[in-house]
Amino acid sequence: MPIPSHLERDSVAFPRRAVHAAMADTDTLTRFLIDRTAVRGVHVRLRASWAEVRARAPAAPAAERLLGEALAAAALLCGHLKAEGRLSLQLRGTAALRMLFAECTSAGTLRGIARSGPAWPTDFSLRDAGPGAMLAITIETRASDQREPQRYQGLVGLTADTLDAALVDYFRQSEQLPTALLLAADDRHAAGLMLQQLPEAGREDEAWERIEALFGTLGPAELLAAPAETLLWRLFHEDGVRLLSRQPLAFGCSCSAARVEAMLAGLGREEALAAARSGQAEVHCEFCGQSYRLERAAIAAIFAQPRPLGPEPPGLQ
């Protein structure tokens, strides 16, 4: 099938040698189309940003691997945002995994954290998150003509053993788009590859089945080891791959003094002032380690100012 015209205008050729050095860089999000099919894709490979997250928020080894997969997944899904914003994956459990949060912004910044319980099974699956555990995908976008951000949230039932399988189920049920997804992480890299059939393409089962079969030959070890250009050429060179864009990714935190003040305002005057019994309150960001100290008088001044309309940001997130 020919490439849709609105995508072809923004795309460039995919000469293997010309882009080899650029695409070999880590911490990159790569968007692409598979020629002669109606399939789009996103590839993510992280190294420096993943090292930053691990250093700032250490967890049990298995929890770290799941966090790395969640970071790669957040970047993959954020790659489809059509406006300025951010996308997060958040899971709260009651057993081995207490909390997991991974976020990517349209600007290419990543952050995340995981908290595990005392007993973490070596063969952990998402089902071990505990009864009632749920994975939430939250998208927050702000168009240039909008004053307040628009928030959308989808819930993913944890009926699959792995995060990538759970997300594939989500796309099939919510967007009804054929999707293939593989995530992997170790102590050096986190990576992900996602393919989807274009919504406007109609049904092209034969082409999708062929591409999905080629995707099925990819394993976690190769996904972690190979840069995007090498991987895409190996899998889909017979159909051809058209590169749409590459975006650098890096660790970054969105905490700020303004968000801390908004969080304290959300607590209410009495509770916020109680946090400063010793003369000042200290708020510590778990994502980046930044500490914010506010004197009692500064906290009182927050409540003396007019409150803005609209929802306050949830804590430091």
GROMACS .gro file of C-alpha atoms in nm:
model
  317
    1MET     CA    1   0.000   0.000   0.000
    2PRO     CA    2   0.137   0.351  -0.082
    3ILE     CA    3   0.237   0.575   0.207
    4PRO     CA    4  -0.037   0.820   0.312
    5SER     CA    5   0.043   1.161   0.165
    6HIS     CA    6   0.038   1.347   0.498
    7LEU     CA    7   0.312   1.118   0.626
    8GLU     CA    8   0.520   1.111   0.309
    9ARG     CA    9   0.568   1.488   0.314
   10ASP     CA   10   0.737   1.467   0.653
   11SER     CA   11   0.939   1.153   0.586
   12VAL     CA   12   1.289   1.103   0.453
   13ALA     CA   13   1.460   0.818   0.278
   14PHE     CA   14   1.623   0.546   0.481
   15PRO     CA   15   1.970   0.496   0.327
   16ARG     CA   16   2.138   0.242   0.545
   17ARG     CA   17   2.489   0.384   0.553
   18ALA     CA   18   2.397   0.752   0.569
   19VAL     CA   19   2.205   0.728   0.895
   20HIS     CA   20   2.396   0.445   1.061
   21ALA     CA   21   2.601   0.666   1.294
   22ALA     CA   22   2.308   0.884   1.399
   23MET     CA   23   2.072   0.596   1.463
   24ALA     CA   24   2.335   0.406   1.660
   25ASP     CA   25   2.307   0.670   1.933
   26THR     CA   26   2.123   0.562   2.243
   27ASP     CA   27   1.852   0.760   2.420
   28THR     CA   28   1.666   0.809   2.095
   29LEU     CA   29   1.304   0.772   1.985
   30THR     CA   30   1.271   0.673   1.619
   31ARG     CA   31   0.943   0.690   1.425
   32PHE     CA   32   0.915   0.500   1.099
   33LEU     CA   33   0.684   0.348   0.838
   34ILE     CA   34   0.720   0.011   0.672
   35ASP     CA   35   0.690   0.066   0.296
   36ARG     CA   36   0.434  -0.121   0.090
   37THR     CA   37   0.231  -0.186   0.405
   38ALA     CA   38  -0.003   0.014   0.627
   39VAL     CA   39   0.216  -0.027   0.936
   40ARG     CA   40   0.379   0.247   1.144
   41GLY     CA   41   0.630   0.194   1.421
   42VAL     CA   42   0.825   0.350   1.704
   43HIS     CA   43   1.160   0.232   1.843
   44VAL     CA   44   1.317   0.347   2.171
   45ARG     CA   45   1.658   0.268   2.315
   46LEU     CA   46   1.779   0.418   2.644
   47ARG     CA   47   2.116   0.417   2.813
   48ALA     CA   48   2.217   0.743   2.989
   49SER     CA   49   1.862   0.832   3.093
   50TRP     CA   50   1.807   0.478   3.222
   51ALA     CA   51   2.130   0.500   3.424
   52GLU     CA   52   2.008   0.829   3.577
   53VAL     CA   53   1.675   0.677   3.682
   54ARG     CA   54   1.842   0.370   3.834
   55ALA     CA   55   2.092   0.582   4.028
   56ARG     CA   56   1.825   0.813   4.169
   57ALA     CA   57   1.560   0.551   4.248
   58PRO     CA   58   1.724   0.213   4.322
   59ALA     CA   59   1.494  -0.085   4.370
   60ALA     CA   60   1.506  -0.464   4.371
   61PRO     CA   61   1.663  -0.597   4.046
   62ALA     CA   62   1.337  -0.739   3.910
   63ALA     CA   63   1.154  -0.417   3.999
   64GLU     CA   64   1.421  -0.217   3.817
   65ARG     CA   65   1.379  -0.428   3.504
   66LEU     CA   66   1.004  -0.369   3.510
   67LEU     CA   67   1.065   0.004   3.559
   68GLY     CA   68   1.301   0.008   3.260
   69GLU     CA   69   1.035  -0.160   3.049
   70ALA     CA   70   0.777   0.094   3.170
   71LEU     CA   71   1.008   0.385   3.079
   72ALA     CA   72   1.056   0.246   2.729
   73ALA     CA   73   0.679   0.191   2.700
   74ALA     CA   74   0.602   0.548   2.812
   75ALA     CA   75   0.839   0.682   2.546
   76LEU     CA   76   0.689   0.457   2.277
   77LEU     CA   77   0.334   0.568   2.356
   78CYS     CA   78   0.436   0.932   2.391
   79GLY     CA   79   0.578   0.908   2.040
   80HIS     CA   80   0.221   0.924   1.905
   81LEU     CA   81   0.120   1.242   2.091
   82LYS     CA   82   0.015   1.512   1.845
   83ALA     CA   83   0.037   1.803   2.091
   84GLU     CA   84   0.264   1.926   2.368
   85GLY     CA   85   0.217   1.711   2.676
   86ARG     CA   86   0.325   1.406   2.868
   87LEU     CA   87   0.226   1.044   2.912
   88SER     CA   88   0.266   0.832   3.222
   89LEU     CA   89   0.222   0.471   3.324
   90GLN     CA   90   0.135   0.416   3.689
   91LEU     CA   91   0.078   0.090   3.871
   92ARG     CA   92  -0.014   0.047   4.235
   93GLY     CA   93  -0.011  -0.301   4.380
   94THR     CA   94  -0.066  -0.465   4.715
   95ALA     CA   95   0.195  -0.742   4.709
   96ALA     CA   96   0.548  -0.759   4.565
   97LEU     CA   97   0.516  -0.439   4.364
   98ARG     CA   98   0.382  -0.149   4.569
   99MET     CA   99   0.419   0.131   4.316
  100LEU     CA  100   0.562   0.197   3.972
  101PHE     CA  101   0.556   0.526   3.781
  102ALA     CA  102   0.716   0.607   3.444
  103GLU     CA  103   0.670   0.926   3.246
  104CYS     CA  104   0.780   1.069   2.912
  105THR     CA  105   0.710   1.421   2.784
  106SER     CA  106   0.672   1.542   2.427
  107ALA     CA  107   0.997   1.735   2.487
  108GLY     CA  108   1.177   1.403   2.531
  109THR     CA  109   1.235   1.399   2.907
  110LEU     CA  110   1.196   1.079   3.107
  111ARG     CA  111   1.164   1.000   3.476
  112GLY     CA  112   1.043   0.706   3.683
  113ILE     CA  113   1.038   0.529   4.017
  114ALA     CA  114   0.951   0.184   4.153
  115ARG     CA  115   0.880   0.069   4.506
  116SER     CA  116   0.881  -0.303   4.585
  117GLY     CA  117   0.758  -0.495   4.885
  118PRO     CA  118   0.976  -0.714   5.109
  119ALA     CA  119   0.923  -1.036   4.913
  120TRP     CA  120   0.990  -1.019   4.539
  121PRO     CA  121   0.957  -1.354   4.355
  122THR     CA  122   1.232  -1.436   4.106
  123ASP     CA  123   0.968  -1.532   3.847
  124PHE     CA  124   0.759  -1.218   3.896
  125SER     CA  125   0.470  -1.150   3.661
  126LEU     CA  126   0.220  -0.865   3.660
  127ARG     CA  127  -0.032  -1.097   3.823
  128ASP     CA  128   0.188  -1.082   4.135
  129ALA     CA  129   0.106  -0.712   4.180
  130GLY     CA  130  -0.179  -0.822   4.408
  131PRO     CA  131  -0.560  -0.828   4.409
  132GLY     CA  132  -0.717  -0.519   4.260
  133ALA     CA  133  -0.392  -0.389   4.109
  134MET     CA  134  -0.442  -0.181   3.797
  135LEU     CA  135  -0.219  -0.007   3.544
  136ALA     CA  136  -0.324   0.345   3.446
  137ILE     CA  137  -0.216   0.524   3.129
  138THR     CA  138  -0.255   0.900   3.172
  139ILE     CA  139  -0.216   1.149   2.887
  140GLU     CA  140  -0.197   1.521   2.957
  141THR     CA  141  -0.186   1.756   2.657
  142ARG     CA  142  -0.210   2.130   2.618
  143ALA     CA  143  -0.283   2.292   2.282
  144SER     CA  144  -0.153   2.644   2.213
  145ASP     CA  145  -0.502   2.792   2.250
  146GLN     CA  146  -0.588   2.609   2.574
  147ARG     CA  147  -0.539   2.753   2.924
  148GLU     CA  148  -0.581   2.427   3.113
  149PRO     CA  149  -0.433   2.090   3.017
  150GLN     CA  150  -0.661   1.816   2.892
  151ARG     CA  151  -0.629   1.485   3.077
  152TYR     CA  152  -0.728   1.142   2.954
  153GLN     CA  153  -0.684   0.816   3.139
  154GLY     CA  154  -0.716   0.454   3.036
  155LEU     CA  155  -0.705   0.156   3.271
  156VAL     CA  156  -0.525  -0.165   3.180
  157GLY     CA  157  -0.636  -0.487   3.347
  158LEU     CA  158  -0.344  -0.698   3.469
  159THR     CA  159  -0.451  -1.028   3.316
  160ALA     CA  160  -0.123  -1.078   3.128
  161ASP     CA  161   0.211  -1.186   3.273
  162THR     CA  162   0.423  -0.913   3.111
  163LEU     CA  163   0.387  -0.539   3.059
  164ASP     CA  164   0.415  -0.555   2.681
  165ALA     CA  165   0.144  -0.823   2.662
  166ALA     CA  166  -0.084  -0.616   2.886
  167LEU     CA  167  -0.039  -0.310   2.663
  168VAL     CA  168  -0.108  -0.512   2.347
  169ASP     CA  169  -0.435  -0.630   2.504
  170TYR     CA  170  -0.519  -0.269   2.591
  171PHE     CA  171  -0.472  -0.146   2.233
  172ARG     CA  172  -0.676  -0.430   2.091
  173GLN     CA  173  -0.965  -0.359   2.326
  174SER     CA  174  -0.961   0.022   2.347
  175GLU     CA  175  -0.840   0.135   2.005
  176GLN     CA  176  -0.908  -0.187   1.814
  177LEU     CA  177  -0.575  -0.148   1.638
  178PRO     CA  178  -0.359  -0.453   1.563
  179THR     CA  179  -0.045  -0.393   1.772
  180ALA     CA  180   0.287  -0.571   1.824
  181LEU     CA  181   0.503  -0.465   2.117
  182LEU     CA  182   0.823  -0.588   2.279
  183LEU     CA  183   0.992  -0.434   2.585
  184ALA     CA  184   1.320  -0.524   2.754
  185ALA     CA  185   1.557  -0.385   3.016
  186ASP     CA  186   1.879  -0.487   3.188
  187ASP     CA  187   2.136  -0.300   3.398
  188ARG     CA  188   2.269  -0.108   3.092
  189HIS     CA  189   1.982  -0.048   2.852
  190ALA     CA  190   1.605  -0.025   2.829
  191ALA     CA  191   1.442  -0.062   2.490
  192GLY     CA  192   1.111  -0.107   2.314
  193LEU     CA  193   0.969  -0.161   1.966
  194MET     CA  194   0.604  -0.109   1.878
  195LEU     CA  195   0.421  -0.164   1.548
  196GLN     CA  196   0.063  -0.064   1.470
  197GLN     CA  197  -0.158  -0.084   1.168
  198LEU     CA  198  -0.254   0.265   1.049
  199PRO     CA  199  -0.613   0.347   1.150
  200GLU     CA  200  -0.704   0.482   0.804
  201ALA     CA  201  -0.563   0.179   0.622
  202GLY     CA  202  -0.864  -0.051   0.652
  203ARG     CA  203  -0.810  -0.423   0.684
  204GLU     CA  204  -0.490  -0.561   0.533
  205ASP     CA  205  -0.467  -0.887   0.724
  206GLU     CA  206  -0.215  -1.055   0.496
  207ALA     CA  207   0.038  -0.772   0.514
  208TRP     CA  208  -0.007  -0.737   0.890
  209GLU     CA  209   0.033  -1.110   0.947
  210ARG     CA  210   0.359  -1.108   0.751
  211ILE     CA  211   0.497  -0.810   0.945
  212GLU     CA  212   0.384  -0.959   1.276
  213ALA     CA  213   0.559  -1.287   1.190
  214LEU     CA  214   0.884  -1.098   1.120
  215PHE     CA  215   0.842  -0.908   1.446
  216GLY     CA  216   0.803  -1.240   1.626
  217THR     CA  217   1.160  -1.336   1.537
  218LEU     CA  218   1.288  -1.055   1.762
  219GLY     CA  219   1.390  -1.140   2.117
  220PRO     CA  220   1.471  -0.923   2.422
  221ALA     CA  221   1.849  -0.974   2.393
  222GLU     CA  222   1.864  -0.849   2.034
  223LEU     CA  223   1.627  -0.561   2.113
  224LEU     CA  224   1.865  -0.443   2.387
  225ALA     CA  225   2.183  -0.493   2.187
  226ALA     CA  226   2.101  -0.352   1.843
  227PRO     CA  227   2.053   0.014   1.747
  228ALA     CA  228   1.738   0.107   1.559
  229GLU     CA  229   1.884   0.111   1.207
  230THR     CA  230   2.037  -0.235   1.241
  231LEU     CA  231   1.722  -0.380   1.394
  232LEU     CA  232   1.477  -0.234   1.144
  233TRP     CA  233   1.692  -0.332   0.847
  234ARG     CA  234   1.720  -0.689   0.971
  235LEU     CA  235   1.347  -0.725   1.027
  236PHE     CA  236   1.184  -0.532   0.744
  237HIS     CA  237   1.436  -0.469   0.464
  238GLU     CA  238   1.231  -0.668   0.212
  239ASP     CA  239   0.942  -0.424   0.246
  240GLY     CA  240   1.161  -0.122   0.306
  241VAL     CA  241   1.162   0.114   0.602
  242ARG     CA  242   1.094   0.487   0.577
  243LEU     CA  243   1.229   0.699   0.860
  244LEU     CA  244   0.991   0.974   0.975
  245SER     CA  245   1.183   1.136   1.260
  246ARG     CA  246   1.434   1.086   1.539
  247GLN     CA  247   1.408   1.254   1.878
  248PRO     CA  248   1.673   1.259   2.152
  249LEU     CA  249   1.560   1.150   2.498
  250ALA     CA  250   1.707   1.243   2.836
  251PHE     CA  251   1.635   1.223   3.207
  252GLY     CA  252   1.438   1.523   3.330
  253CYS     CA  253   1.207   1.605   3.621
  254SER     CA  254   0.910   1.841   3.617
  255CYS     CA  255   0.914   1.920   3.988
  256SER     CA  256   0.933   2.291   4.073
  257ALA     CA  257   0.875   2.536   4.355
  258ALA     CA  258   0.540   2.627   4.198
  259ARG     CA  259   0.428   2.263   4.203
  260VAL     CA  260   0.536   2.231   4.566
  261GLU     CA  261   0.328   2.536   4.656
  262ALA     CA  262   0.030   2.396   4.465
  263MET     CA  263   0.068   2.065   4.647
  264LEU     CA  264   0.075   2.239   4.988
  265ALA     CA  265  -0.226   2.447   4.890
  266GLY     CA  266  -0.409   2.125   4.809
  267LEU     CA  267  -0.340   1.998   5.163
  268GLY     CA  268  -0.524   2.292   5.318
  269ARG     CA  269  -0.394   2.566   5.547
  270GLU     CA  270  -0.401   2.371   5.873
  271GLU     CA  271  -0.222   2.063   5.744
  272ALA     CA  272   0.030   2.263   5.541
  273LEU     CA  273   0.126   2.479   5.840
  274ALA     CA  274   0.148   2.167   6.058
  275ALA     CA  275   0.423   2.043   5.824
  276ALA     CA  276   0.628   2.347   5.928
  277ARG     CA  277   0.605   2.309   6.307
  278SER     CA  278   0.983   2.339   6.335
  279GLY     CA  279   0.978   2.667   6.144
  280GLN     CA  280   1.000   2.532   5.789
  281ALA     CA  281   0.866   2.248   5.578
  282GLU     CA  282   1.087   2.035   5.353
  283VAL     CA  283   0.950   1.855   5.048
  284HIS     CA  284   1.171   1.600   4.878
  285CYS     CA  285   1.122   1.490   4.517
  286GLU     CA  286   1.162   1.113   4.491
  287PHE     CA  287   1.232   1.130   4.118
  288CYS     CA  288   1.534   1.363   4.109
  289GLY     CA  289   1.632   1.413   4.474
  290GLN     CA  290   1.566   1.788   4.473
  291SER     CA  291   1.461   1.932   4.811
  292TYR     CA  292   1.237   2.236   4.853
  293ARG     CA  293   1.230   2.423   5.186
  294LEU     CA  294   0.956   2.669   5.272
  295GLU     CA  295   0.947   2.888   5.581
  296ARG     CA  296   0.624   2.893   5.781
  297ALA     CA  297   0.559   3.253   5.673
  298ALA     CA  298   0.596   3.155   5.307
  299ILE     CA  299   0.340   2.876   5.353
  300ALA     CA  300   0.096   3.115   5.518
  301ALA     CA  301   0.141   3.352   5.223
  302ILE     CA  302   0.026   3.077   4.984
  303PHE     CA  303  -0.318   3.083   5.144
  304ALA     CA  304  -0.332   3.464   5.148
  305GLN     CA  305  -0.318   3.470   4.765
  306PRO     CA  306  -0.617   3.409   4.535
  307ARG     CA  307  -0.636   3.045   4.430
  308PRO     CA  308  -0.627   2.976   4.052
  309LEU     CA  309  -0.926   2.808   3.897
  310GLY     CA  310  -0.894   2.452   3.769
  311PRO     CA  311  -0.738   2.133   3.907
  312GLU     CA  312  -0.410   2.147   4.094
  313PRO     CA  313  -0.122   1.924   3.984
  314PRO     CA  314  -0.117   1.595   4.180
  315GLY     CA  315   0.171   1.633   4.423
  316LEU     CA  316   0.509   1.670   4.257
  317GLN     CA  317   0.413   1.465   3.955
   0.00000   0.00000   0.00000
